[in-house]
C-alpha positions as a LaTeX table, in Angstrom:
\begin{tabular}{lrrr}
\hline
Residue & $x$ (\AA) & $y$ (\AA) & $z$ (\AA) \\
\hline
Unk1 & 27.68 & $-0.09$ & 2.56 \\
Unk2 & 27.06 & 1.64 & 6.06 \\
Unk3 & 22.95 & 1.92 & 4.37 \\
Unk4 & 22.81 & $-2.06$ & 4.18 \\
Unk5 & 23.54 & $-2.31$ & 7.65 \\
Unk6 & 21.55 & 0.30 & 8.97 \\
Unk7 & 18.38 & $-1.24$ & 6.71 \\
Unk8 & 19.40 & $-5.09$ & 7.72 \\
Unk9 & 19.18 & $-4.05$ & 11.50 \\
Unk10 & 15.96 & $-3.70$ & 11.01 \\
Unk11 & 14.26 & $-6.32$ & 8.86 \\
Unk12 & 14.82 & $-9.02$ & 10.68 \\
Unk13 & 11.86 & $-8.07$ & 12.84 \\
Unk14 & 9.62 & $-6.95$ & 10.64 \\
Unk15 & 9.55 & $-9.43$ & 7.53 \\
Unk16 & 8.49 & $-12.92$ & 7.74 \\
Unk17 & 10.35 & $-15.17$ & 5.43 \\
Unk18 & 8.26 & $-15.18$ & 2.37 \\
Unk19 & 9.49 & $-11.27$ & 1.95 \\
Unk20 & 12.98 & $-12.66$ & 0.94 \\
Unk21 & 14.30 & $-13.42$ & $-2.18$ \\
Unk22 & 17.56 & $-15.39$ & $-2.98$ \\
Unk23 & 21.03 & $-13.91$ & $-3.28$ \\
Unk24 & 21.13 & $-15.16$ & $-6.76$ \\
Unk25 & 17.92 & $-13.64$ & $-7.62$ \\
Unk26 & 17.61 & $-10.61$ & $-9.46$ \\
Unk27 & 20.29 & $-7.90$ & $-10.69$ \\
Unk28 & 22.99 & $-6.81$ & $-8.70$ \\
Unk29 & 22.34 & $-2.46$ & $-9.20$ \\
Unk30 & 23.76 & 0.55 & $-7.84$ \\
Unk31 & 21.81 & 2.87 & $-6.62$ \\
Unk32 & 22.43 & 6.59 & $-7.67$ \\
Unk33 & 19.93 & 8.25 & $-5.80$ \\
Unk34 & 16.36 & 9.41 & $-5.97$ \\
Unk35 & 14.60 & 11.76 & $-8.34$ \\
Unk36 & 11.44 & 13.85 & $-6.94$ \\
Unk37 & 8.31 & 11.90 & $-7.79$ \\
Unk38 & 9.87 & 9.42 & $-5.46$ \\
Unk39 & 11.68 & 7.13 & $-7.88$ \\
Unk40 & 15.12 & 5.88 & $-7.47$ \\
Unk41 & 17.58 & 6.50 & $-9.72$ \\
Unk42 & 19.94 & 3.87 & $-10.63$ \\
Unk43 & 24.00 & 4.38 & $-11.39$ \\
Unk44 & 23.21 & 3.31 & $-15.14$ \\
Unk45 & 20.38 & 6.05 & $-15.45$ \\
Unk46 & 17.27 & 3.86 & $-15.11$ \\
Unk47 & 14.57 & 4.99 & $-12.99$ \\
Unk48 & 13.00 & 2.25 & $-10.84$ \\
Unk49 & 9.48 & 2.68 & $-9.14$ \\
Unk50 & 8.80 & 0.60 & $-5.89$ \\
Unk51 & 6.26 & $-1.86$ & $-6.52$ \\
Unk52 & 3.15 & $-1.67$ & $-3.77$ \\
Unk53 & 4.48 & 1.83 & $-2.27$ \\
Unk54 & 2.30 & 5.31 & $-2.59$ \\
Unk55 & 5.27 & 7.05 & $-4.11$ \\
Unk56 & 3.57 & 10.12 & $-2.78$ \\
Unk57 & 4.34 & 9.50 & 0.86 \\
Unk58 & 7.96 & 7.20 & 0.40 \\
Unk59 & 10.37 & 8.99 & 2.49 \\
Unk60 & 13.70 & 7.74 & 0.85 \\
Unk61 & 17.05 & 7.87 & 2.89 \\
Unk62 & 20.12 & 8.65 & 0.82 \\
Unk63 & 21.16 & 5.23 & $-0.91$ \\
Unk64 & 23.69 & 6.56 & $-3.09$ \\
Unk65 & 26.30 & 4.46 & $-3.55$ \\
Unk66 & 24.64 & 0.96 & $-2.22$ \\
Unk67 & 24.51 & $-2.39$ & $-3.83$ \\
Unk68 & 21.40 & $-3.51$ & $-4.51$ \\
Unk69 & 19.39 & $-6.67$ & $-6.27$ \\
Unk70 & 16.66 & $-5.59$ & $-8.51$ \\
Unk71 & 14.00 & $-8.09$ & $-9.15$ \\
Unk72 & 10.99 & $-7.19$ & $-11.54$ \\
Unk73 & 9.81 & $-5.57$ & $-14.96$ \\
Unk74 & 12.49 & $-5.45$ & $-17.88$ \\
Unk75 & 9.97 & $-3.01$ & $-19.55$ \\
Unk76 & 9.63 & 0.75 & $-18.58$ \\
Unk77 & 5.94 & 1.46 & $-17.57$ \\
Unk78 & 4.55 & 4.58 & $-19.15$ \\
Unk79 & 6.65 & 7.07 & $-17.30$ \\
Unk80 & 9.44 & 5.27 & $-18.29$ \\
Unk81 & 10.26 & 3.60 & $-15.22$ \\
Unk82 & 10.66 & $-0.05$ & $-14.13$ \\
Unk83 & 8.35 & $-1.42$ & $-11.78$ \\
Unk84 & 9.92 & $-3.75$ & $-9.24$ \\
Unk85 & 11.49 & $-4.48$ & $-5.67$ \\
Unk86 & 14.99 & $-3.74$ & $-4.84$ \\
Unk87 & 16.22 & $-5.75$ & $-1.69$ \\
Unk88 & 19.60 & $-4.94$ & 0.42 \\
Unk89 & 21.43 & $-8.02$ & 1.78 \\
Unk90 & 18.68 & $-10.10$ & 0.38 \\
Unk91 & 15.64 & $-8.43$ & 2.40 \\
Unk92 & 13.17 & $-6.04$ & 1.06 \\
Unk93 & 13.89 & $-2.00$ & 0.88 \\
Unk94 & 9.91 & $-1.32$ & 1.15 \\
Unk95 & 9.64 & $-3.68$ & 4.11 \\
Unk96 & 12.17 & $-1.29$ & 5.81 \\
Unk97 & 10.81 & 1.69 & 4.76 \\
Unk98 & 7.48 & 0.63 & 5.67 \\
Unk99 & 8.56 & $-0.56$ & 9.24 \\
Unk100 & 10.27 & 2.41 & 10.18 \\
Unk101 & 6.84 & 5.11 & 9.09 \\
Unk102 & 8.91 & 6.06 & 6.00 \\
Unk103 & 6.33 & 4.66 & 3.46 \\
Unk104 & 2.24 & 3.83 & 3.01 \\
Unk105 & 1.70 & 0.73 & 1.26 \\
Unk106 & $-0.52$ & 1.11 & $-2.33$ \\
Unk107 & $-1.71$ & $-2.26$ & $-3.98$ \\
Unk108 & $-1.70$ & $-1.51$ & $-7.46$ \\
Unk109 & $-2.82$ & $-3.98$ & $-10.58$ \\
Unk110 & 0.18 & $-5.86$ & $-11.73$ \\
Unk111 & 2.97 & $-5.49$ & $-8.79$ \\
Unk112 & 3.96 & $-8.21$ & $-6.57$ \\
Unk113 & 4.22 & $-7.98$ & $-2.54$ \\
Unk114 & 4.13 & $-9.40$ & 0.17 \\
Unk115 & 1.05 & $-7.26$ & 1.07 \\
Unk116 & 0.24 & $-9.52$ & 4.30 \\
Unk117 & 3.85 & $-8.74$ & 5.88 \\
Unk118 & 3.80 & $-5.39$ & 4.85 \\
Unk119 & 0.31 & $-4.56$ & 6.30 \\
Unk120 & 1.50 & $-5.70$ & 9.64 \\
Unk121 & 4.51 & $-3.42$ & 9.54 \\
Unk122 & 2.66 & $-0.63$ & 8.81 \\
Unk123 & 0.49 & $-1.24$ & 11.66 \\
Unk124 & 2.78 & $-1.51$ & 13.89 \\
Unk125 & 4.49 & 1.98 & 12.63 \\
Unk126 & 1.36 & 3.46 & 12.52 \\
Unk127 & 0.47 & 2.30 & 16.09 \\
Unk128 & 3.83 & 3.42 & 17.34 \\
Unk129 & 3.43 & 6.74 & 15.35 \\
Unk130 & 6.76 & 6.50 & 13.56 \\
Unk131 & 7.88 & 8.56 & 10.87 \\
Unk132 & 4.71 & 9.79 & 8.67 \\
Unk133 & 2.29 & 8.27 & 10.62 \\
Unk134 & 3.17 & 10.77 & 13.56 \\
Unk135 & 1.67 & 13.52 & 11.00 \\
Unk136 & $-2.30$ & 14.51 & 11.21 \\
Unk137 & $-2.97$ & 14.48 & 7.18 \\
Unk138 & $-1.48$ & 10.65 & 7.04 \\
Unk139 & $-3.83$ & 9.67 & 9.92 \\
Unk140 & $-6.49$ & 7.03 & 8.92 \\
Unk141 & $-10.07$ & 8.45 & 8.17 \\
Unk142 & $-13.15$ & 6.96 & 9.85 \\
Unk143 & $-14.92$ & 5.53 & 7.75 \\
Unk144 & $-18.60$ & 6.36 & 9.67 \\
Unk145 & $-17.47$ & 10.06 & 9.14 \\
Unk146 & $-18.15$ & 11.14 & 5.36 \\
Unk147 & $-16.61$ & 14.38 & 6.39 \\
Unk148 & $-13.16$ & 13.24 & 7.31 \\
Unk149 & $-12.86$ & 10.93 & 4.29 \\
Unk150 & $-14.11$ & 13.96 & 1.84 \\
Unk151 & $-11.38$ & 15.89 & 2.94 \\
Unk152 & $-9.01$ & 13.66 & 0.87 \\
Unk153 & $-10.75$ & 14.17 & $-2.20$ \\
Unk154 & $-8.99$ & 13.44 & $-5.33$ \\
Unk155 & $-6.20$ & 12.02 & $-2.84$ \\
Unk156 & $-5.39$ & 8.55 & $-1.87$ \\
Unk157 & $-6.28$ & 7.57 & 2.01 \\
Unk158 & $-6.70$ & 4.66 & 4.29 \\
Unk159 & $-10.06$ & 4.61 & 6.24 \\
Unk160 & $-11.57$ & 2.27 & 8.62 \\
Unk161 & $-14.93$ & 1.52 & 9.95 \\
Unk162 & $-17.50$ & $-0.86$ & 10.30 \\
Unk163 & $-19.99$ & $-2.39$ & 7.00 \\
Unk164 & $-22.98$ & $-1.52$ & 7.12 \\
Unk165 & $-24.07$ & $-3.55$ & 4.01 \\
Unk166 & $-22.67$ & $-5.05$ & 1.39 \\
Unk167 & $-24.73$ & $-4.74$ & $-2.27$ \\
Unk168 & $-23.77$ & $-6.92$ & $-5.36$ \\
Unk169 & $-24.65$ & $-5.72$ & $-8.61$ \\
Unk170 & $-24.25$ & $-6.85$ & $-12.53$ \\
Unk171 & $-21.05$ & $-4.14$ & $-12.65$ \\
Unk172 & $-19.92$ & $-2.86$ & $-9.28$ \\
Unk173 & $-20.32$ & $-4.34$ & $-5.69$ \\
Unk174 & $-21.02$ & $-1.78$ & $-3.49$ \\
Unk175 & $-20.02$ & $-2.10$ & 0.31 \\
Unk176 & $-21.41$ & 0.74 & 2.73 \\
Unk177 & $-20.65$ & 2.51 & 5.84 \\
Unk178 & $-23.79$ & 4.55 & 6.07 \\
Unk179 & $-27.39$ & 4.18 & 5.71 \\
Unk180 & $-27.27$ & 6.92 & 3.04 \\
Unk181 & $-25.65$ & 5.87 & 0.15 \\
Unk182 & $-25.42$ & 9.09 & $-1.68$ \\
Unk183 & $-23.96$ & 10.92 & 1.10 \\
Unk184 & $-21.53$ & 8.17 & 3.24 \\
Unk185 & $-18.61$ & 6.36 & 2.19 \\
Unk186 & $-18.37$ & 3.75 & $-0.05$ \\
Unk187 & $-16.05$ & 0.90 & $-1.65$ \\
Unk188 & $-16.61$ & 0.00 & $-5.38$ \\
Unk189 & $-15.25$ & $-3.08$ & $-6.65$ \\
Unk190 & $-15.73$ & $-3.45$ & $-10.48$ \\
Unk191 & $-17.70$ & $-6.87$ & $-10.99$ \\
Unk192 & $-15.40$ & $-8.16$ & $-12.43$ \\
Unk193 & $-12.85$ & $-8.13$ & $-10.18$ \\
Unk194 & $-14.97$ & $-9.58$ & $-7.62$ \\
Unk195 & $-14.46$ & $-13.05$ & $-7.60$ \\
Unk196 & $-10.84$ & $-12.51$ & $-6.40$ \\
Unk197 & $-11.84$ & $-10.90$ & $-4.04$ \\
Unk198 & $-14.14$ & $-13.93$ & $-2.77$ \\
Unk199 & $-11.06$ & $-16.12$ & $-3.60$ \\
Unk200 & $-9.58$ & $-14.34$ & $-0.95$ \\
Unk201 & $-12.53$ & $-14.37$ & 1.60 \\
Unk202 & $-13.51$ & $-11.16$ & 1.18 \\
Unk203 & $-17.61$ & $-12.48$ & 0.32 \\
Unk204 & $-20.24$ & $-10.39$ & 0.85 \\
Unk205 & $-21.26$ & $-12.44$ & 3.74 \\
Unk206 & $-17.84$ & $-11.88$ & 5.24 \\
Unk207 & $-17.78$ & $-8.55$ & 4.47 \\
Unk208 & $-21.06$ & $-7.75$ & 5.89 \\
Unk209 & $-20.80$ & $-6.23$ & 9.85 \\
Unk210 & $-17.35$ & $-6.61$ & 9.97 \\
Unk211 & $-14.88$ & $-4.40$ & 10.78 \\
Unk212 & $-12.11$ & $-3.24$ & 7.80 \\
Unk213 & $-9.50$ & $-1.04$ & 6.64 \\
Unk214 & $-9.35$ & $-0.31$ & 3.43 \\
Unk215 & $-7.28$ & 2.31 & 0.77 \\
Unk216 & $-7.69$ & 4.25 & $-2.24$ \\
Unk217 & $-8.01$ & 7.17 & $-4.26$ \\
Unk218 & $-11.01$ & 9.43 & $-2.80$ \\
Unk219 & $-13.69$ & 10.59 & $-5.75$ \\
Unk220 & $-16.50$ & 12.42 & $-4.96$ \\
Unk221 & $-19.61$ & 11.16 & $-6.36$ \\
Unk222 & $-22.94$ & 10.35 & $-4.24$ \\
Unk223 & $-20.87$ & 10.88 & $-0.99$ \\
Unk224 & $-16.96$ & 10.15 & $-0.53$ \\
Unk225 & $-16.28$ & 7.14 & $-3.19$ \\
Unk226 & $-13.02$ & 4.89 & $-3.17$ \\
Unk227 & $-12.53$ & 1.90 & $-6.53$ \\
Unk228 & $-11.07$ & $-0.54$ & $-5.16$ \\
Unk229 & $-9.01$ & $-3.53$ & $-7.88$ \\
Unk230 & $-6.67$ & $-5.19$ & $-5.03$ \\
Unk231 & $-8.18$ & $-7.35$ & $-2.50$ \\
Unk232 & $-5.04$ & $-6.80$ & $-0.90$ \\
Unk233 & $-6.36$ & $-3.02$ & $-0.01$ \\
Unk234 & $-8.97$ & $-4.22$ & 2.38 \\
Unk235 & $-8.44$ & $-5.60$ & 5.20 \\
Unk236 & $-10.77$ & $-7.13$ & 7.86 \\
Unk237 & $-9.19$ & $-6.30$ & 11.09 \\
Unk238 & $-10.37$ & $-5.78$ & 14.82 \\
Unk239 & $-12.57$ & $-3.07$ & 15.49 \\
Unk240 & $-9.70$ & $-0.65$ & 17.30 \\
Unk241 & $-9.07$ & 3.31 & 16.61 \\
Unk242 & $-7.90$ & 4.03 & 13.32 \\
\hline
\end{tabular}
């Protein structure tokens, strides 16, 4: 149990109450340990993937042996894993993880977060260069800089920058960070996921000159492109270094 306390030390600070979940909640689990794709491995052999974490930078501590309440999917995903949360003491593992620089946060279609406490954890992390975030490739791309973001190709990345201009069409809205749209970044947010994004505040009008971080898989086509489905993986913050 020495894990719990280590992890509980540290939540306090960096979760807001809507990140925790009743005792009763859930399914008491032991954790067994954690396989190499970045799933952990429960005592009873299931595999359990983190929901809202980018598996590919989770830095897991070794939990073998702790208690844990699992709340989320009773159905394996296609890899055979459940998607969920596991919390420790009632508070949130990827909170932890994520306010100590031991994990990037990921919205993905279907998963449940709390994606506004967990953003300002990894801010703060990031800011205070802890864990990952002290290493150049997990740095935050600018978003003005086609180059930077292009070297992430194929890879997922956080950039940040300013919007130039925001363009709504029939199937994708299109928001820029360069005049040239076939050689600068851009967002693309299927149409129809658009209106909740607006539901969120993210309208074009809001959008438009400000000042945002946003994540996703890099594709090259027409200049560094990133899809975006979450509104929860942009964020309109102050215009301050990456």
């Amino acid at each position: 149990m020495a894990a719990v306390a280590i992890f509980s030390s540290n939540l306090h600070a960096a979760l807001a109450d809507p990140c925790a979940v009743p005792a009763e909640a859930g399914e008491n689990v032991t954790i067994a340990g954690k396989s190499g794709d970045g799933h952990i491995l429960l005592a009873d052999g299931r595999r359990i993937r983190l929901a809202g974490v980018d598996l590919a930078s989770l830095r897991l501590p070794d939990l073998a042996g702790t208690v844990a309440t699992l709340v989320g999917s009773a159905t394996p995903d296609r890899h055979g894993a459940l998607r969920g949360a596991l919390y420790l003491e009632g508070r949130d593992l990827v909170a932890d993880l994520t306010a100590r620089g031991l994990a990037r946060i990921r919205p993905s279609a279907g998963e449940e977060a709390c994606y506004t406490e967990l953003m300002t954890a990894e801010d703060n992390a990031r800011r205070a260069r802890l864990g990952l975030w002290a290493e150049p490739g997990y740095a935050v791309a600018d978003a003005a800089t086609p180059e930077a973001v292009a070297r992430h190709a194929d890879g997922f990345v956080i950039v940040a920058g300013r919007v130039l201009h925001v363009g709504v069409t029939k199937t994708t809205v299109w928001i820029d960070f360069g005049k040239i749209w076939r050689e600068d970044v851009t967002l693309a947010i299927p149409a129809k996921q658009w209106p909740r994004f607006e539901a969120t505040g993210l309208t074009a009008t809001a959008l438009e000159g400000s000042y945002v971080r946003a994540r996703g898989v890099v594709t090259m086509r027409d200049g560094p492109r990133i899809e975006i489905t979450e509104p929860a993986a942009i964020e309109q913050v102050a215009p301050v270094s990456p």
